[in-house]
Tab-separated table of C-alpha atoms and ligand atoms in Angstrom:
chain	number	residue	atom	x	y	z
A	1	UNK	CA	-38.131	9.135	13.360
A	2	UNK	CA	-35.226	11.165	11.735
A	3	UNK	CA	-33.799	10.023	8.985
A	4	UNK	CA	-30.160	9.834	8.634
A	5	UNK	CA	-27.943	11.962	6.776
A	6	UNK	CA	-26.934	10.415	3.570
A	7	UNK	CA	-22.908	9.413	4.206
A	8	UNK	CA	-20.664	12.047	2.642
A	9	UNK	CA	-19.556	11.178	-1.206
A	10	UNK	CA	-16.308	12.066	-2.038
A	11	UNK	CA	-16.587	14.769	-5.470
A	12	UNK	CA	-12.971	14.122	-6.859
A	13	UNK	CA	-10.783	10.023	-5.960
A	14	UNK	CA	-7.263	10.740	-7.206
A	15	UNK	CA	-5.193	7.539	-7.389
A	16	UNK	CA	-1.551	6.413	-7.355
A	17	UNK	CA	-2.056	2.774	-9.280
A	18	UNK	CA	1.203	0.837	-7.540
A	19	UNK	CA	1.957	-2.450	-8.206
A	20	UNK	CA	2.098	-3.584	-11.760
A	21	UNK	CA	5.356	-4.921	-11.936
A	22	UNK	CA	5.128	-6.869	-8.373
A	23	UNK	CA	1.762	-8.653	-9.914
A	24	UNK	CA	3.502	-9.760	-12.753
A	25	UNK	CA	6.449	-10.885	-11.228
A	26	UNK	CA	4.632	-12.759	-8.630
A	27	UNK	CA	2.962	-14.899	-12.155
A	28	UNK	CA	6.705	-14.842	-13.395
A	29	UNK	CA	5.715	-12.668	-16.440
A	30	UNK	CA	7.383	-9.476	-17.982
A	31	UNK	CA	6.216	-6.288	-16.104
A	32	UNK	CA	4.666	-4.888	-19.311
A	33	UNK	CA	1.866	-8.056	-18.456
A	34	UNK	CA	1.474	-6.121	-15.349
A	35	UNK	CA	0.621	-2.580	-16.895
A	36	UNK	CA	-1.541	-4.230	-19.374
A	37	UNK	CA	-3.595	-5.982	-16.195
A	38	UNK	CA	-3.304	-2.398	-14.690
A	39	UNK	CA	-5.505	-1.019	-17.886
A	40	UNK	CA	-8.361	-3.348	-17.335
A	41	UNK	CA	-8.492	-1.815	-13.651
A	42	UNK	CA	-8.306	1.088	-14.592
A	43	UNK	CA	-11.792	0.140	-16.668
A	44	UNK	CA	-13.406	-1.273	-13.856
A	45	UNK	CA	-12.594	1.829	-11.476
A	46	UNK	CA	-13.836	4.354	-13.670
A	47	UNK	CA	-17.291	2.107	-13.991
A	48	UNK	CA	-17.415	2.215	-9.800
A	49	UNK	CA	-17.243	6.201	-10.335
A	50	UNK	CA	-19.958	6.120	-12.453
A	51	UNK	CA	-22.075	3.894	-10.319
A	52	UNK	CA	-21.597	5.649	-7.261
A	53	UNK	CA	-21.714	9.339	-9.109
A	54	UNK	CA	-18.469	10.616	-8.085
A	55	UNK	CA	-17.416	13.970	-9.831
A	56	UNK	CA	-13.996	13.557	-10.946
A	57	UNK	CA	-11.231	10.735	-10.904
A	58	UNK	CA	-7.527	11.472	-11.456
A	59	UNK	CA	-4.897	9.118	-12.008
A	60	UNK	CA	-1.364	8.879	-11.987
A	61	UNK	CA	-0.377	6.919	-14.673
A	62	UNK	CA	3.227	8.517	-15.802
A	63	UNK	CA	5.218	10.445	-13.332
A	64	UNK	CA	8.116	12.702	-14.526
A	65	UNK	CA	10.352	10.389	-12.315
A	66	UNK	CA	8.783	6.891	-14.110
A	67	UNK	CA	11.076	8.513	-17.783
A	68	UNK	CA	13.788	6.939	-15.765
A	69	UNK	CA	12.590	3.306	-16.252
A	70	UNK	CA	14.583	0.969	-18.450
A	71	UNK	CA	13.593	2.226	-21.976
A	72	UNK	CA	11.730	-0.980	-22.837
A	73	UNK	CA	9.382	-0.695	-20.270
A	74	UNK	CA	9.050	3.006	-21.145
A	75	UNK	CA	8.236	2.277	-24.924
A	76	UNK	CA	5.890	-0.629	-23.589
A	77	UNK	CA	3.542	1.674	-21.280
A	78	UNK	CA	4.030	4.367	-24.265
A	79	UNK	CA	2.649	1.598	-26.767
A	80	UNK	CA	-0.521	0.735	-24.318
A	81	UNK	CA	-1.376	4.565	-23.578
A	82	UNK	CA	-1.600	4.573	-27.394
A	83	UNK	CA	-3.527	1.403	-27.708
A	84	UNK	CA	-6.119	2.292	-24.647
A	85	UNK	CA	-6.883	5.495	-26.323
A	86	UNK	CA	-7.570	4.047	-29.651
A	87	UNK	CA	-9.874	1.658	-27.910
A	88	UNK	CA	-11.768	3.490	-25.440
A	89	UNK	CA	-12.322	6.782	-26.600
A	90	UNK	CA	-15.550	6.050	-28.270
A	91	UNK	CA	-16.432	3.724	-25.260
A	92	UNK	CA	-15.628	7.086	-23.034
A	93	UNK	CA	-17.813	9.811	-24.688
A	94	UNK	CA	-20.608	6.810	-24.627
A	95	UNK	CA	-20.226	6.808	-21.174
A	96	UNK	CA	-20.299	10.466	-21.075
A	97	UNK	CA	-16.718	10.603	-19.598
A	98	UNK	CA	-15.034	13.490	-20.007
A	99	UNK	CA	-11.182	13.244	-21.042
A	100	UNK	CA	-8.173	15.696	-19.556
A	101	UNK	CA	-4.895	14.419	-19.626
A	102	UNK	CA	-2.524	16.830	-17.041
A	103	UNK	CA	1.059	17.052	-17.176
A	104	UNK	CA	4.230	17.485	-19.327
A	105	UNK	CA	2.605	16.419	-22.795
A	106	UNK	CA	5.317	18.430	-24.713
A	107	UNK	CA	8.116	15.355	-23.491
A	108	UNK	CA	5.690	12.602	-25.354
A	109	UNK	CA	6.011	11.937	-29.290
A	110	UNK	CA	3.886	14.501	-31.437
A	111	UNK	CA	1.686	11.233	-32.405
A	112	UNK	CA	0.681	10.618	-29.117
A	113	UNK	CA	0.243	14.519	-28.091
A	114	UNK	CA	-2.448	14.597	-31.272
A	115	UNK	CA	-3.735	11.519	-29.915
A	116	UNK	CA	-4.187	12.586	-26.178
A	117	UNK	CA	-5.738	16.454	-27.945
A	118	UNK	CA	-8.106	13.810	-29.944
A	119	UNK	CA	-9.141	12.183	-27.382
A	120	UNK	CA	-10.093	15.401	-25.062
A	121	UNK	CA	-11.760	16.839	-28.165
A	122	UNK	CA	-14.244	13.581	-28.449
A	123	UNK	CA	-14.553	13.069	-24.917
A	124	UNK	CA	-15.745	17.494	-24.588
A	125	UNK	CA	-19.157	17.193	-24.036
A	126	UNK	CA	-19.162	13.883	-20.916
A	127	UNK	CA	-21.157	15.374	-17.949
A	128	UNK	CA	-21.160	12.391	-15.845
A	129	UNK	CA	-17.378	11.797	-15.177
A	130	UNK	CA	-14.107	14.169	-15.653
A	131	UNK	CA	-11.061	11.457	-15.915
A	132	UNK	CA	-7.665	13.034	-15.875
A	133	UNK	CA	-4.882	11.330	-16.423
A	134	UNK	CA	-1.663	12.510	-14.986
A	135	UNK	CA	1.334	11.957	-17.328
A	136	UNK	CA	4.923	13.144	-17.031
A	137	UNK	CA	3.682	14.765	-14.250
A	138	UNK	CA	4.570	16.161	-10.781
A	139	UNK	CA	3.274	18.100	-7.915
A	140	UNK	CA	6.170	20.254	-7.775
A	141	UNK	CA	6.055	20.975	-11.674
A	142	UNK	CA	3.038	22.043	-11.234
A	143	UNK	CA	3.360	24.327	-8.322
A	144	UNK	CA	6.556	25.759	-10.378
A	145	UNK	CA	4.727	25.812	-14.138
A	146	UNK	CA	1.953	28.116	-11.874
A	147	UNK	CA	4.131	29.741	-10.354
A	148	UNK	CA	5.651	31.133	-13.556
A	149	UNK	CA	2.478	31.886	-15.399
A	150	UNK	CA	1.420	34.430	-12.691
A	151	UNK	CA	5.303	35.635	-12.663
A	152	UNK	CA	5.110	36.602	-16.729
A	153	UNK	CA	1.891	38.468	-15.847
A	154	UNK	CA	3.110	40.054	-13.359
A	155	UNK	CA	6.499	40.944	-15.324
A	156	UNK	CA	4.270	42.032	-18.591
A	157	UNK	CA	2.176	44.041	-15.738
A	158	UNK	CA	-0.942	42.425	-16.479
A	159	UNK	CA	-1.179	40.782	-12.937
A	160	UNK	CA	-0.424	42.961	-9.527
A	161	UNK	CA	2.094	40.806	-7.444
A	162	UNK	CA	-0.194	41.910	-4.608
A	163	UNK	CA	-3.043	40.499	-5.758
A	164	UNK	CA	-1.952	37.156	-5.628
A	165	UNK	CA	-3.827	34.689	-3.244
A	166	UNK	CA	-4.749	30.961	-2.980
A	167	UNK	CA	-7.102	30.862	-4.892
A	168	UNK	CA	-5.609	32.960	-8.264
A	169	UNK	CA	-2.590	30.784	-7.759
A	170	UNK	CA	-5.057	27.591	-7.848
A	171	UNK	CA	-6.741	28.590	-10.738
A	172	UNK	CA	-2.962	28.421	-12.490
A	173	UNK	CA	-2.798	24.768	-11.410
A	174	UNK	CA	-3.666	21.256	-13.871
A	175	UNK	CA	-6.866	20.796	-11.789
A	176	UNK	CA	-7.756	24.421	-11.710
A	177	UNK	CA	-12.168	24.508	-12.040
A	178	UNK	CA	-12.367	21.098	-10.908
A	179	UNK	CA	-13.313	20.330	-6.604
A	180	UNK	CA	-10.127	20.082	-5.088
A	181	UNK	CA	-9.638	15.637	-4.597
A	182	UNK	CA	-11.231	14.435	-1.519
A	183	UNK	CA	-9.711	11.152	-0.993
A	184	UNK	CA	-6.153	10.199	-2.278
A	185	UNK	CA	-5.727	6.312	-2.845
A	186	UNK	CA	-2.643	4.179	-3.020
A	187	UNK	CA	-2.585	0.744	-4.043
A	188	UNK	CA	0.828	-1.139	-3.547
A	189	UNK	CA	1.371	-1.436	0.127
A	190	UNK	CA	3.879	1.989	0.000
A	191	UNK	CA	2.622	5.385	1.822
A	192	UNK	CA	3.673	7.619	0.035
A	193	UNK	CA	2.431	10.612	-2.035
A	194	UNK	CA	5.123	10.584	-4.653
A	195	UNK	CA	4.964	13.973	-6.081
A	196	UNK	CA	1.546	14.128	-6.865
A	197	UNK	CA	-0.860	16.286	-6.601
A	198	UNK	CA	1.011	18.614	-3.707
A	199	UNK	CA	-1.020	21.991	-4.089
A	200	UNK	CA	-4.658	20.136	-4.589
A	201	UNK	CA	-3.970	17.222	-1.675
A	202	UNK	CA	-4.124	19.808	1.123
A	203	UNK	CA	-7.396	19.025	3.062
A	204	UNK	CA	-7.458	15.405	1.055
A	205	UNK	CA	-8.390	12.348	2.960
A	206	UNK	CA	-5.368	9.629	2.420
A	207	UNK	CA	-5.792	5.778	2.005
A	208	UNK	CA	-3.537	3.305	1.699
A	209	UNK	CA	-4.070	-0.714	0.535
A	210	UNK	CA	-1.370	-3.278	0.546
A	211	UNK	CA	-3.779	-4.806	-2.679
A	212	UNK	CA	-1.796	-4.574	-6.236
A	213	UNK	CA	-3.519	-1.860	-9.083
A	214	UNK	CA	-3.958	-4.641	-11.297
A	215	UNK	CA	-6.464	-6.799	-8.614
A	216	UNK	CA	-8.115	-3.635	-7.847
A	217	UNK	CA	-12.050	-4.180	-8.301
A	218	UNK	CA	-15.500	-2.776	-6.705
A	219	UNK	CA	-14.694	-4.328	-3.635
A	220	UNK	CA	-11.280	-2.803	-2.919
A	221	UNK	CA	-12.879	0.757	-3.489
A	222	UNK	CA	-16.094	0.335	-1.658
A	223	UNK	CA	-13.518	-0.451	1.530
A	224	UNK	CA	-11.938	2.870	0.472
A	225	UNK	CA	-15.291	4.989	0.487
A	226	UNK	CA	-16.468	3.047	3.603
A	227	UNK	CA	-13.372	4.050	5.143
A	228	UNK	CA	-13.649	7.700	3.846
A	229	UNK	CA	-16.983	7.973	4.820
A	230	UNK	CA	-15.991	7.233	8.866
A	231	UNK	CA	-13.596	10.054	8.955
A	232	UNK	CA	-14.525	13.913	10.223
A	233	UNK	CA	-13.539	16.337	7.948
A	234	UNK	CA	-12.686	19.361	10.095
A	235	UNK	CA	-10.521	21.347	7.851
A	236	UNK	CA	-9.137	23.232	10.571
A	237	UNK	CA	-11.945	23.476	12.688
A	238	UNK	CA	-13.164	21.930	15.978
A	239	UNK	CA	-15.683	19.137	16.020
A	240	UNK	CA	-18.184	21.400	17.228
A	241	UNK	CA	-18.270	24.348	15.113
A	242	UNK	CA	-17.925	21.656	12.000
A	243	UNK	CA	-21.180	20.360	13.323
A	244	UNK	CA	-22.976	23.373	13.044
A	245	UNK	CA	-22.057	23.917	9.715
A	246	UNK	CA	-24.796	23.178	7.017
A	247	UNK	CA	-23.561	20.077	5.456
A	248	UNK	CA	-21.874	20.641	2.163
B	301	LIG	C1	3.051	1.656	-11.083
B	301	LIG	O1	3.317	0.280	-10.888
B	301	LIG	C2	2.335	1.861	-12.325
B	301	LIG	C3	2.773	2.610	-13.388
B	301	LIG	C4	4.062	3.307	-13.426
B	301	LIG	C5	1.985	2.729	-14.604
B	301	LIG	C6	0.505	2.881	-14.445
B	301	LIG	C7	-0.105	2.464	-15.696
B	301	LIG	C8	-1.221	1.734	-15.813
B	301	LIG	C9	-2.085	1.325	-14.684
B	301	LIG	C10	-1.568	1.268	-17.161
B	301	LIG	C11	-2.725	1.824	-17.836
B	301	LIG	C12	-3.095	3.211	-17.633
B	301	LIG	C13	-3.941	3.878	-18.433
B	301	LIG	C14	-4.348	5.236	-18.054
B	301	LIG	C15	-4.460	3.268	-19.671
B	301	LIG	P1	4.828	-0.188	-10.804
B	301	LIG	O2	5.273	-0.576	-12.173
B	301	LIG	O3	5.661	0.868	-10.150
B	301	LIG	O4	4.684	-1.450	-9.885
B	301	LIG	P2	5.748	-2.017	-8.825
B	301	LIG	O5	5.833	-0.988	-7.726
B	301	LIG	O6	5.104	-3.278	-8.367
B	301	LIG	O7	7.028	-2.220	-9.556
């Protein structure tokens, strides 16, 4: 008898966490409750990863949109970012988790910019798991801030416009050395991508749960991989020809 193939993995899970504020306001408490709920998911998705031996997890934690919040709540998440860090860093490079935050740092306070370097320097040598956080960040800043790096080369004449493909202008992106994310996540009912990761979602499997970030657990994200795992990847192809193809 043949054995089966093993079901595909996915290397890289990037997230949208949705839903904080609605799961505190359906307990009647302040949305900053919600946030802080959201942090303890965030805990117990990064331990799935590990379990199941998945690559890389990114998550969108700040957007460059979310500065337009009321400036308590702002000050609030700003307060727990600093808080998580102090607590989990050491709890991180234990793990072997490996720390990149991606995004606009220079709009956050100089504390928590020497924080967030800190915590990437303590977290450099985790093998099993690269965690990026996404904060102040968007997909179109990032297609722009690449954009421009490759533009100054090519106006100092150290790059030749012409030589300019995919995957030169990937390597000038936040994920650039990392496998491209393989399946996209929202929690929070809304389908949306939200400006994140535009460039990097191209060939990304999308998946979409009405369930709130903060009641995210194992469960929720074994329905996501079992979902992942019963869709063909073709990536332009035809069924056929993907079928041939040595399994990657
Ligand atoms: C979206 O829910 C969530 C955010 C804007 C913040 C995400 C932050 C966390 C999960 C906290 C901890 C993160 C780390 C990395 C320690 P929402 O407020 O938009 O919810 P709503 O749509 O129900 O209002």
């Amino acid at each position: 008898m043949s054995e089966q193939p093993a079901a595909p993995l996915p290397r890289h899970i990037a997230i949208v966490m949705d839903g904080n504020g609605r799961w505190a306001r359906a307990r009647g408490r302040p949305r900053t409750i919600g946030h802080r709920a959201g942090a303890r998911a965030v805990n117990r998705c990064i331990d799935w990863c590990l379990a199941h031996g998945i690559e890389a997890l990114t998550l969108f934690a700040f957007s460059s949109e979310n500065w337009r919040r009321p400036p308590e709540e702002v000050g609030a998440l700003m307060q727990l970012f600093l808080r998580a860090l102090d607590r989990e860093v050491d709890e991180l490079a234990r793990r072997s988790v490996r720390l990149r935050f991606i995004g606009q740092r220079e709009a956050f306070t100089p504390d928590l910019q020497q924080r967030m370097a800190l915590a990437e320097r303590l977290t450099a040598q985790g093998g099993r798991l690269q965690l990026n956080i996404a904060v102040s960040y968007g997909g179109r800043w990032d297609i722009v801030q690449a954009a421009r790096s490759l533009a100054e080369d090519a106006a100092a004449g150290r790059l030749e416009p012409g030589s300019i493909d995919e995957a030169l202008f990937g390597s000038r992106t936040s994920l650039a050395g990392q496998p491209e994310p393989d399946l996209f996540i929202r929690t929070g009912g809304e389908h949306r991508i939200s400006n994140f990761l535009l460039w990097q979602l191209a060939y990304c499997e999308l998946y979409f749960t009405p369930v709130l970030w903060p009641d995210v657990d194992a469960a929720v994200l074994d329905a996501a991989l079992a979902d992942f795992q019963r869709r063909e990847r073709r990536f332009g192809m035809t069924s056929e020809q993907r079928s041939r193809e040595v399994p990657t």
